[in-house]
Amino acid sequence: VAAQANEIFIPVLVYRTGAYAPNGIPWADGFVDYLKLVNARDGGVNGIKLAFEECETGYATDRGVECYERLKSKKPVAVNPLSTGITYALTEKVGNDKIVLFTTGYGRADSVDGSVFHWNFPLLGTYWDAADMLVQHVKKKGPLKGKKIALVYHDSPYGKEPIPLLETRAKMEGFTLLKLPVTHPGVEQKATWLQIRQQRPDYVFLWGWGVMNSTSIKEAIAVSYPRLQMFGVWWSSAEPDVTPAEMAAKGYNGIALGHSDERDMPVHKDMLKYLYDKGQGTSKSKEEIGSVLYNRGMISAMLTVEAIKQAQSKFGKRVVTGEEVRWGAENLNLDAPRIKQLGFGDMVQPVKTSCKDHAGTHRGRIHTWDGKDWSYTSDWYTADYKVLAPLVEQSAKAYAAEKKIQPKCL
């Protein structure tokens, strides 16, 4: 959909093909459906229609950069790359291009520091948040001193991201961290799980994506590693990860990014009413509406739209620029009543961003697969910034020095 002069353009970087498609498709469907819903139900954002165009990346960093460069001429205000590798590659480009980089639940953990990463917004939480909350959760089951935690991770910027936090926590808590990288695309994991069978870690944290996740769960079953002791990050605890193993995946856990597979919120009903009942939905099946990753895509689009609205509240109800949307993203203030009003119930935690905090919230809870469905099995956790703040500061400072950035709030 080419952007007209009176439209706001949003590129949609997706992967509907390849080893990551089982997870990429529902996210993309949820993201695109929400943009369509805003146009169909609300007539756009304060009367301005949203234009969008998909570009297939296959989760490859080089293809993601190509998509970005190709769609840049359409004057996009924001991009959601859906890949930490692509995020790393685009971080240096977006400032010059004045395009906001939304990495909702992924990306660089140090980019919560908006004085260095002016254009990056890791909304809802980072991988350091996720790892910290998982450590807090397993610590509730008993002291971690002398215990072993294995990190089975995708050997990419994404999978490596939690390591600095887990190493810091290992020193603090006295546990041993086993780091077990898995090569893309993750279908060959026999050697990894042989090590797990030999080492018998107390817990396994899974940082996988695409077919790697379901393969990990199947291999855990093969070596009789208890699913109850396995915890996935929020990209490793959705339906495509557990359904291939069927009932055998029962008891597998993940940290949820504030939401799970809620299906009956007002926003879901609106999707049916305005899109699917009229044959305008993106997904092949309306059964997908409300699945974990469909919800994630929908929430990612909603946060993008809310940043646009926030920009319009200051700069006028017109086609806003990337710079104006950057201000909107840094001044988001979505409280619980506002999130409810948007039709999302309690699926999204209140988000309040600032130059000091480009994530806006750092909370999560555990959900567990019972063989058919996900359900919440813990109270809320909040990442401990007494532990995280020094790591963020050190990493952001190092990046600023390397790239010769003068840290300042814009």
Tab-separated table of C-alpha atoms in Angstrom:
chain	number	residue	atom	x	y	z
A	1	VAL	CA	0.000	0.000	0.000
A	2	ALA	CA	1.856	3.108	-1.189
A	3	ALA	CA	1.679	6.050	1.193
A	4	GLN	CA	-0.293	9.001	-0.116
A	5	ALA	CA	0.476	12.537	1.018
A	6	ASN	CA	-2.256	12.293	3.648
A	7	GLU	CA	-1.198	8.934	5.128
A	8	ILE	CA	1.296	7.808	7.763
A	9	PHE	CA	3.500	4.982	6.452
A	10	ILE	CA	4.621	1.990	8.554
A	11	PRO	CA	6.813	-0.715	7.002
A	12	VAL	CA	6.155	-4.242	8.308
A	13	LEU	CA	9.263	-6.451	8.361
A	14	VAL	CA	8.029	-10.039	8.480
A	15	TYR	CA	9.066	-13.623	7.916
A	16	ARG	CA	6.330	-15.821	6.558
A	17	THR	CA	8.798	-18.320	5.052
A	18	GLY	CA	11.622	-20.475	6.390
A	19	ALA	CA	12.525	-21.972	9.775
A	20	TYR	CA	11.101	-19.023	11.737
A	21	ALA	CA	7.773	-18.807	9.903
A	22	PRO	CA	5.731	-20.783	12.494
A	23	ASN	CA	6.447	-17.938	14.945
A	24	GLY	CA	6.761	-15.098	12.441
A	25	ILE	CA	3.359	-15.587	10.797
A	26	PRO	CA	1.051	-15.103	13.821
A	27	TRP	CA	3.042	-12.030	14.936
A	28	ALA	CA	2.787	-10.462	11.462
A	29	ASP	CA	-0.942	-11.258	11.239
A	30	GLY	CA	-1.614	-9.592	14.606
A	31	PHE	CA	0.465	-6.541	13.702
A	32	VAL	CA	-1.143	-5.990	10.288
A	33	ASP	CA	-4.651	-6.722	11.590
A	34	TYR	CA	-4.332	-3.982	14.205
A	35	LEU	CA	-3.289	-1.400	11.583
A	36	LYS	CA	-6.253	-2.511	9.427
A	37	LEU	CA	-8.559	-2.297	12.468
A	38	VAL	CA	-7.485	1.294	13.252
A	39	ASN	CA	-8.280	2.244	9.637
A	40	ALA	CA	-11.583	0.335	9.446
A	41	ARG	CA	-13.005	1.084	12.899
A	42	ASP	CA	-11.512	4.500	13.719
A	43	GLY	CA	-10.939	5.925	10.231
A	44	GLY	CA	-7.210	5.987	11.000
A	45	VAL	CA	-5.343	7.883	13.703
A	46	ASN	CA	-7.256	11.120	14.344
A	47	GLY	CA	-8.500	10.985	10.756
A	48	ILE	CA	-5.105	10.119	9.220
A	49	LYS	CA	-5.063	6.697	7.515
A	50	LEU	CA	-2.205	4.276	8.157
A	51	ALA	CA	-0.447	2.879	5.092
A	52	PHE	CA	1.776	-0.183	5.410
A	53	GLU	CA	3.748	-2.613	3.306
A	54	GLU	CA	5.145	-6.009	4.233
A	55	CYS	CA	8.703	-6.969	3.375
A	56	GLU	CA	9.925	-10.554	3.829
A	57	THR	CA	13.207	-10.838	5.758
A	58	GLY	CA	13.307	-14.590	6.462
A	59	TYR	CA	14.773	-13.437	9.839
A	60	ALA	CA	18.062	-12.743	8.004
A	61	THR	CA	19.870	-9.558	9.054
A	62	ASP	CA	21.058	-8.645	5.536
A	63	ARG	CA	17.552	-9.038	4.100
A	64	GLY	CA	16.136	-6.979	6.969
A	65	VAL	CA	18.522	-4.134	6.173
A	66	GLU	CA	17.577	-4.405	2.467
A	67	CYS	CA	13.863	-4.150	3.360
A	68	TYR	CA	14.563	-1.114	5.519
A	69	GLU	CA	16.591	0.635	2.797
A	70	ARG	CA	13.964	-0.133	0.151
A	71	LEU	CA	11.010	1.148	2.190
A	72	LYS	CA	12.841	4.209	3.536
A	73	SER	CA	11.874	6.287	0.493
A	74	LYS	CA	8.220	6.085	1.606
A	75	LYS	CA	9.045	8.254	4.629
A	76	PRO	CA	8.166	5.768	7.370
A	77	VAL	CA	7.811	7.145	10.901
A	78	ALA	CA	8.706	3.896	12.665
A	79	VAL	CA	9.930	0.374	12.025
A	80	ASN	CA	9.450	-2.879	14.012
A	81	PRO	CA	12.235	-5.196	12.737
A	82	LEU	CA	11.158	-8.291	14.742
A	83	SER	CA	14.778	-9.417	15.022
A	84	THR	CA	17.532	-8.494	17.451
A	85	GLY	CA	20.133	-9.035	14.699
A	86	ILE	CA	18.335	-6.552	12.416
A	87	THR	CA	17.959	-4.188	15.411
A	88	TYR	CA	21.748	-4.183	15.934
A	89	ALA	CA	22.248	-3.402	12.221
A	90	LEU	CA	19.642	-0.608	12.120
A	91	THR	CA	20.561	1.095	15.403
A	92	GLU	CA	23.224	3.199	13.673
A	93	LYS	CA	21.018	4.068	10.695
A	94	VAL	CA	17.739	5.204	12.263
A	95	GLY	CA	19.113	8.404	13.835
A	96	ASN	CA	20.226	9.830	10.490
A	97	ASP	CA	16.996	8.693	8.833
A	98	LYS	CA	14.782	9.950	11.690
A	99	ILE	CA	12.844	6.681	11.936
A	100	VAL	CA	11.802	5.279	15.326
A	101	LEU	CA	13.039	1.732	16.033
A	102	PHE	CA	10.436	-0.123	18.097
A	103	THR	CA	11.718	-3.411	19.523
A	104	THR	CA	8.833	-4.521	21.734
A	105	GLY	CA	10.126	-7.271	24.013
A	106	TYR	CA	13.450	-7.668	22.157
A	107	GLY	CA	16.476	-5.763	20.819
A	108	ARG	CA	19.358	-4.314	22.797
A	109	ALA	CA	18.920	-4.458	26.583
A	110	ASP	CA	21.099	-1.347	27.001
A	111	SER	CA	18.791	0.675	24.728
A	112	VAL	CA	16.496	1.425	27.674
A	113	ASP	CA	18.962	4.307	28.079
A	114	GLY	CA	17.416	6.945	25.823
A	115	SER	CA	20.240	9.417	26.393
A	116	VAL	CA	22.475	7.182	24.219
A	117	PHE	CA	19.935	5.231	22.154
A	118	HIS	CA	17.734	8.149	21.147
A	119	TRP	CA	15.738	6.215	18.533
A	120	ASN	CA	15.502	2.699	20.080
A	121	PHE	CA	12.449	1.756	22.155
A	122	PRO	CA	12.571	-1.745	23.699
A	123	LEU	CA	9.002	-1.326	24.952
A	124	LEU	CA	7.507	-3.646	27.613
A	125	GLY	CA	10.864	-5.152	28.585
A	126	THR	CA	14.276	-6.426	27.526
A	127	TYR	CA	16.043	-9.780	27.657
A	128	TRP	CA	17.876	-8.664	30.788
A	129	ASP	CA	14.455	-8.052	32.359
A	130	ALA	CA	13.295	-11.509	31.248
A	131	ALA	CA	16.404	-13.292	32.527
A	132	ASP	CA	16.298	-11.418	35.826
A	133	MET	CA	12.633	-12.317	36.403
A	134	LEU	CA	13.327	-15.982	35.587
A	135	VAL	CA	16.141	-16.037	38.157
A	136	GLN	CA	13.809	-14.433	40.715
A	137	HIS	CA	11.200	-17.087	39.940
A	138	VAL	CA	13.442	-20.155	40.298
A	139	LYS	CA	15.020	-18.638	43.419
A	140	LYS	CA	11.554	-18.781	45.021
A	141	LYS	CA	11.824	-22.572	44.838
A	142	GLY	CA	14.928	-22.500	47.048
A	143	PRO	CA	18.380	-20.876	47.269
A	144	LEU	CA	20.412	-21.074	44.045
A	145	LYS	CA	23.805	-21.470	45.733
A	146	GLY	CA	25.520	-24.534	44.292
A	147	LYS	CA	22.788	-25.039	41.672
A	148	LYS	CA	23.258	-25.260	37.906
A	149	ILE	CA	21.271	-23.322	35.324
A	150	ALA	CA	21.723	-24.131	31.632
A	151	LEU	CA	21.033	-21.475	29.005
A	152	VAL	CA	20.138	-23.154	25.708
A	153	TYR	CA	20.316	-20.270	23.268
A	154	HIS	CA	20.062	-19.415	19.577
A	155	ASP	CA	23.634	-18.578	18.538
A	156	SER	CA	22.833	-15.023	17.402
A	157	PRO	CA	22.652	-11.524	18.936
A	158	TYR	CA	19.195	-12.524	20.246
A	159	GLY	CA	20.335	-15.654	22.059
A	160	LYS	CA	23.492	-14.064	23.469
A	161	GLU	CA	21.645	-11.030	24.844
A	162	PRO	CA	20.758	-12.476	28.329
A	163	ILE	CA	24.292	-13.751	29.048
A	164	PRO	CA	25.737	-10.628	30.808
A	165	LEU	CA	22.781	-10.515	33.204
A	166	LEU	CA	22.866	-14.262	33.910
A	167	GLU	CA	26.631	-14.118	34.544
A	168	THR	CA	26.097	-11.229	36.996
A	169	ARG	CA	23.302	-13.125	38.747
A	170	ALA	CA	25.392	-16.326	38.853
A	171	LYS	CA	28.119	-14.459	40.764
A	172	MET	CA	25.558	-12.898	43.124
A	173	GLU	CA	23.562	-16.072	43.793
A	174	GLY	CA	26.367	-18.647	43.602
A	175	PHE	CA	24.956	-20.791	40.787
A	176	THR	CA	26.878	-22.188	37.813
A	177	LEU	CA	25.772	-21.028	34.371
A	178	LEU	CA	26.123	-23.544	31.540
A	179	LYS	CA	26.061	-21.805	28.164
A	180	LEU	CA	24.879	-24.072	25.365
A	181	PRO	CA	24.666	-22.327	21.965
A	182	VAL	CA	22.506	-23.846	19.208
A	183	THR	CA	23.380	-23.163	15.565
A	184	HIS	CA	20.739	-21.642	13.241
A	185	PRO	CA	18.108	-22.854	12.459
A	186	GLY	CA	18.189	-25.130	15.515
A	187	VAL	CA	16.957	-28.456	14.152
A	188	GLU	CA	20.145	-30.258	15.258
A	189	GLN	CA	20.356	-30.298	19.070
A	190	LYS	CA	21.324	-33.896	19.949
A	191	ALA	CA	24.769	-32.866	21.292
A	192	THR	CA	23.243	-30.048	23.380
A	193	TRP	CA	20.776	-32.324	25.138
A	194	LEU	CA	23.383	-35.034	25.615
A	195	GLN	CA	25.314	-32.427	27.654
A	196	ILE	CA	22.144	-31.657	29.608
A	197	ARG	CA	21.630	-35.361	30.296
A	198	GLN	CA	25.212	-35.598	31.595
A	199	GLN	CA	25.256	-32.327	33.566
A	200	ARG	CA	21.670	-32.547	34.914
A	201	PRO	CA	21.196	-28.781	35.471
A	202	ASP	CA	18.555	-27.806	38.026
A	203	TYR	CA	16.896	-25.532	35.467
A	204	VAL	CA	17.037	-24.944	31.739
A	205	PHE	CA	16.332	-21.469	30.342
A	206	LEU	CA	15.450	-21.599	26.652
A	207	TRP	CA	16.245	-18.620	24.392
A	208	GLY	CA	15.146	-20.070	21.067
A	209	TRP	CA	13.068	-19.044	18.084
A	210	GLY	CA	11.190	-20.775	15.293
A	211	VAL	CA	11.618	-24.532	14.922
A	212	MET	CA	14.464	-24.447	17.467
A	213	ASN	CA	11.939	-24.175	20.305
A	214	SER	CA	9.816	-27.219	19.493
A	215	THR	CA	13.028	-29.163	18.752
A	216	SER	CA	14.378	-28.281	22.226
A	217	ILE	CA	11.197	-29.499	23.894
A	218	LYS	CA	11.220	-32.748	21.886
A	219	GLU	CA	14.904	-33.333	22.750
A	220	ALA	CA	14.202	-32.646	26.441
A	221	ILE	CA	11.522	-35.349	26.282
A	222	ALA	CA	14.006	-37.734	24.574
A	223	VAL	CA	16.582	-37.340	27.400
A	224	SER	CA	13.866	-37.306	30.101
A	225	TYR	CA	14.613	-33.752	31.215
A	226	PRO	CA	11.556	-32.560	33.202
A	227	ARG	CA	9.489	-29.916	31.392
A	228	LEU	CA	8.604	-28.473	34.821
A	229	GLN	CA	12.242	-27.350	35.162
A	230	MET	CA	12.279	-25.656	31.755
A	231	PHE	CA	11.555	-21.959	31.318
A	232	GLY	CA	11.423	-20.181	27.979
A	233	VAL	CA	11.807	-16.480	27.307
A	234	TRP	CA	8.621	-14.869	25.915
A	235	TRP	CA	9.667	-15.785	22.348
A	236	SER	CA	10.007	-19.436	23.367
A	237	SER	CA	6.654	-19.938	25.056
A	238	ALA	CA	3.898	-19.752	22.461
A	239	GLU	CA	1.699	-22.334	20.736
A	240	PRO	CA	4.087	-23.197	17.849
A	241	ASP	CA	6.729	-24.137	20.443
A	242	VAL	CA	4.641	-26.638	22.392
A	243	THR	CA	1.990	-28.032	20.029
A	244	PRO	CA	4.447	-30.167	17.975
A	245	ALA	CA	5.265	-32.144	21.167
A	246	GLU	CA	1.553	-32.414	22.040
A	247	MET	CA	0.756	-33.596	25.574
A	248	ALA	CA	4.427	-34.366	26.257
A	249	ALA	CA	5.117	-30.615	26.488
A	250	LYS	CA	2.802	-30.423	29.513
A	251	GLY	CA	4.394	-28.555	32.439
A	252	TYR	CA	6.681	-26.438	30.241
A	253	ASN	CA	6.893	-22.803	31.408
A	254	GLY	CA	7.718	-19.401	30.010
A	255	ILE	CA	7.995	-15.843	31.211
A	256	ALA	CA	5.062	-13.995	29.639
A	257	LEU	CA	5.510	-10.448	28.309
A	258	GLY	CA	2.529	-9.297	30.372
A	259	HIS	CA	0.118	-11.251	28.155
A	260	SER	CA	-0.567	-14.848	27.174
A	261	ASP	CA	-3.259	-16.302	24.890
A	262	GLU	CA	-6.184	-14.138	25.983
A	263	ARG	CA	-8.918	-14.393	23.339
A	264	ASP	CA	-12.002	-12.554	24.513
A	265	MET	CA	-10.924	-8.980	25.059
A	266	PRO	CA	-12.913	-6.223	23.296
A	267	VAL	CA	-10.063	-5.836	20.775
A	268	HIS	CA	-10.463	-9.495	19.732
A	269	LYS	CA	-14.198	-9.007	19.255
A	270	ASP	CA	-13.487	-5.912	17.151
A	271	MET	CA	-11.102	-7.931	14.948
A	272	LEU	CA	-13.948	-10.328	14.156
A	273	LYS	CA	-16.538	-7.621	13.676
A	274	TYR	CA	-14.558	-5.161	11.537
A	275	LEU	CA	-12.198	-7.516	9.682
A	276	TYR	CA	-12.895	-11.252	9.774
A	277	ASP	CA	-16.679	-11.127	9.417
A	278	LYS	CA	-16.079	-9.032	6.275
A	279	GLY	CA	-13.331	-11.254	4.871
A	280	GLN	CA	-10.678	-8.572	5.524
A	281	GLY	CA	-8.570	-10.402	8.131
A	282	THR	CA	-4.908	-11.179	7.478
A	283	SER	CA	-4.774	-14.616	9.092
A	284	LYS	CA	-5.828	-17.708	7.138
A	285	SER	CA	-7.876	-18.796	10.144
A	286	LYS	CA	-9.642	-16.745	12.765
A	287	GLU	CA	-8.608	-19.441	15.264
A	288	GLU	CA	-5.240	-17.678	15.341
A	289	ILE	CA	-6.770	-14.533	16.886
A	290	GLY	CA	-5.722	-14.445	20.522
A	291	SER	CA	-2.822	-16.868	20.212
A	292	VAL	CA	0.271	-15.689	22.124
A	293	LEU	CA	2.191	-14.333	19.138
A	294	TYR	CA	-0.869	-12.880	17.398
A	295	ASN	CA	-1.503	-10.921	20.614
A	296	ARG	CA	2.172	-9.861	20.673
A	297	GLY	CA	1.972	-8.521	17.113
A	298	MET	CA	-1.272	-6.718	17.884
A	299	ILE	CA	0.226	-5.122	21.031
A	300	SER	CA	3.368	-4.085	19.105
A	301	ALA	CA	1.190	-2.306	16.536
A	302	MET	CA	-0.967	-0.711	19.255
A	303	LEU	CA	2.124	0.773	20.962
A	304	THR	CA	3.323	2.119	17.594
A	305	VAL	CA	-0.100	3.716	17.004
A	306	GLU	CA	-0.206	5.168	20.537
A	307	ALA	CA	3.201	6.810	19.991
A	308	ILE	CA	1.770	8.375	16.800
A	309	LYS	CA	-1.285	9.609	18.752
A	310	GLN	CA	0.940	11.023	21.483
A	311	ALA	CA	2.949	12.870	18.812
A	312	GLN	CA	-0.283	14.263	17.314
A	313	SER	CA	-1.408	15.490	20.743
A	314	LYS	CA	1.628	17.800	20.791
A	315	PHE	CA	2.276	18.561	17.113
A	316	GLY	CA	-1.234	18.505	15.635
A	317	LYS	CA	-3.671	15.967	14.213
A	318	ARG	CA	-1.889	15.609	10.894
A	319	VAL	CA	0.695	13.411	9.186
A	320	VAL	CA	3.463	13.462	11.799
A	321	THR	CA	7.190	13.032	11.134
A	322	GLY	CA	9.581	10.413	12.505
A	323	GLU	CA	11.094	13.030	14.802
A	324	GLU	CA	7.670	13.870	16.216
A	325	VAL	CA	6.849	10.167	16.713
A	326	ARG	CA	10.180	9.792	18.553
A	327	TRP	CA	8.939	12.428	20.994
A	328	GLY	CA	5.621	10.552	21.256
A	329	ALA	CA	7.411	7.269	21.988
A	330	GLU	CA	9.557	8.905	24.690
A	331	ASN	CA	6.478	10.456	26.313
A	332	LEU	CA	4.104	7.506	26.277
A	333	ASN	CA	1.885	7.339	29.317
A	334	LEU	CA	-0.590	4.471	29.035
A	335	ASP	CA	-2.191	3.799	32.400
A	336	ALA	CA	-4.439	0.804	33.154
A	337	PRO	CA	-7.731	2.632	32.362
A	338	ARG	CA	-6.332	3.802	28.997
A	339	ILE	CA	-5.195	0.259	28.087
A	340	LYS	CA	-8.675	-1.026	29.004
A	341	GLN	CA	-10.265	1.729	26.929
A	342	LEU	CA	-8.185	0.556	23.944
A	343	GLY	CA	-9.799	-2.880	24.329
A	344	PHE	CA	-6.755	-4.724	25.707
A	345	GLY	CA	-8.071	-5.392	29.228
A	346	ASP	CA	-5.126	-6.282	31.463
A	347	MET	CA	-2.987	-7.806	28.687
A	348	VAL	CA	-0.582	-4.857	28.747
A	349	GLN	CA	1.073	-3.441	31.849
A	350	PRO	CA	0.964	0.372	32.288
A	351	VAL	CA	3.680	1.927	30.129
A	352	LYS	CA	5.407	5.183	31.045
A	353	THR	CA	8.492	6.051	29.022
A	354	SER	CA	11.101	8.772	29.526
A	355	CYS	CA	14.579	9.590	28.270
A	356	LYS	CA	15.935	7.450	31.123
A	357	ASP	CA	13.637	4.522	30.375
A	358	HIS	CA	12.749	3.678	26.777
A	359	ALA	CA	11.050	0.413	27.832
A	360	GLY	CA	8.322	1.962	30.002
A	361	THR	CA	7.711	-1.164	32.099
A	362	HIS	CA	9.777	-4.120	33.299
A	363	ARG	CA	7.233	-6.658	34.518
A	364	GLY	CA	6.292	-10.221	33.686
A	365	ARG	CA	4.738	-13.390	35.040
A	366	ILE	CA	5.069	-17.104	34.381
A	367	HIS	CA	2.643	-19.029	32.208
A	368	THR	CA	2.598	-22.814	31.931
A	369	TRP	CA	1.381	-25.170	29.194
A	370	ASP	CA	-1.084	-27.844	30.349
A	371	GLY	CA	-1.116	-29.788	27.071
A	372	LYS	CA	-3.956	-27.736	25.586
A	373	ASP	CA	-3.644	-24.196	26.859
A	374	TRP	CA	-1.494	-21.628	28.651
A	375	SER	CA	-2.367	-20.421	32.133
A	376	TYR	CA	-0.658	-18.010	34.526
A	377	THR	CA	1.144	-19.798	37.358
A	378	SER	CA	2.889	-16.974	39.226
A	379	ASP	CA	2.373	-13.498	40.585
A	380	TRP	CA	3.924	-10.518	38.848
A	381	TYR	CA	7.681	-10.050	38.895
A	382	THR	CA	9.533	-6.771	38.311
A	383	ALA	CA	13.111	-6.836	37.035
A	384	ASP	CA	15.490	-5.619	39.748
A	385	TYR	CA	17.076	-2.388	38.525
A	386	LYS	CA	19.494	-2.349	41.466
A	387	VAL	CA	21.111	-5.206	39.535
A	388	LEU	CA	20.292	-4.072	35.986
A	389	ALA	CA	20.961	-0.311	36.116
A	390	PRO	CA	24.775	-0.626	36.446
A	391	LEU	CA	24.830	-3.112	33.528
A	392	VAL	CA	22.706	-0.835	31.352
A	393	GLU	CA	24.836	2.187	32.188
A	394	GLN	CA	28.137	0.401	31.576
A	395	SER	CA	26.981	-1.052	28.245
A	396	ALA	CA	25.376	2.200	27.009
A	397	LYS	CA	28.495	4.182	27.993
A	398	ALA	CA	30.715	1.761	26.081
A	399	TYR	CA	28.475	2.067	23.008
A	400	ALA	CA	28.476	5.874	23.263
A	401	ALA	CA	32.288	5.938	23.474
A	402	GLU	CA	32.668	3.556	20.524
A	403	LYS	CA	30.217	5.505	18.319
A	404	LYS	CA	31.314	8.925	19.604
A	405	ILE	CA	27.833	9.780	20.871
A	406	GLN	CA	27.471	12.567	23.418
A	407	PRO	CA	24.851	11.180	25.860
A	408	LYS	CA	22.001	13.662	26.172
A	409	CYS	CA	18.227	13.742	26.277
A	410	LEU	CA	16.806	15.049	23.000
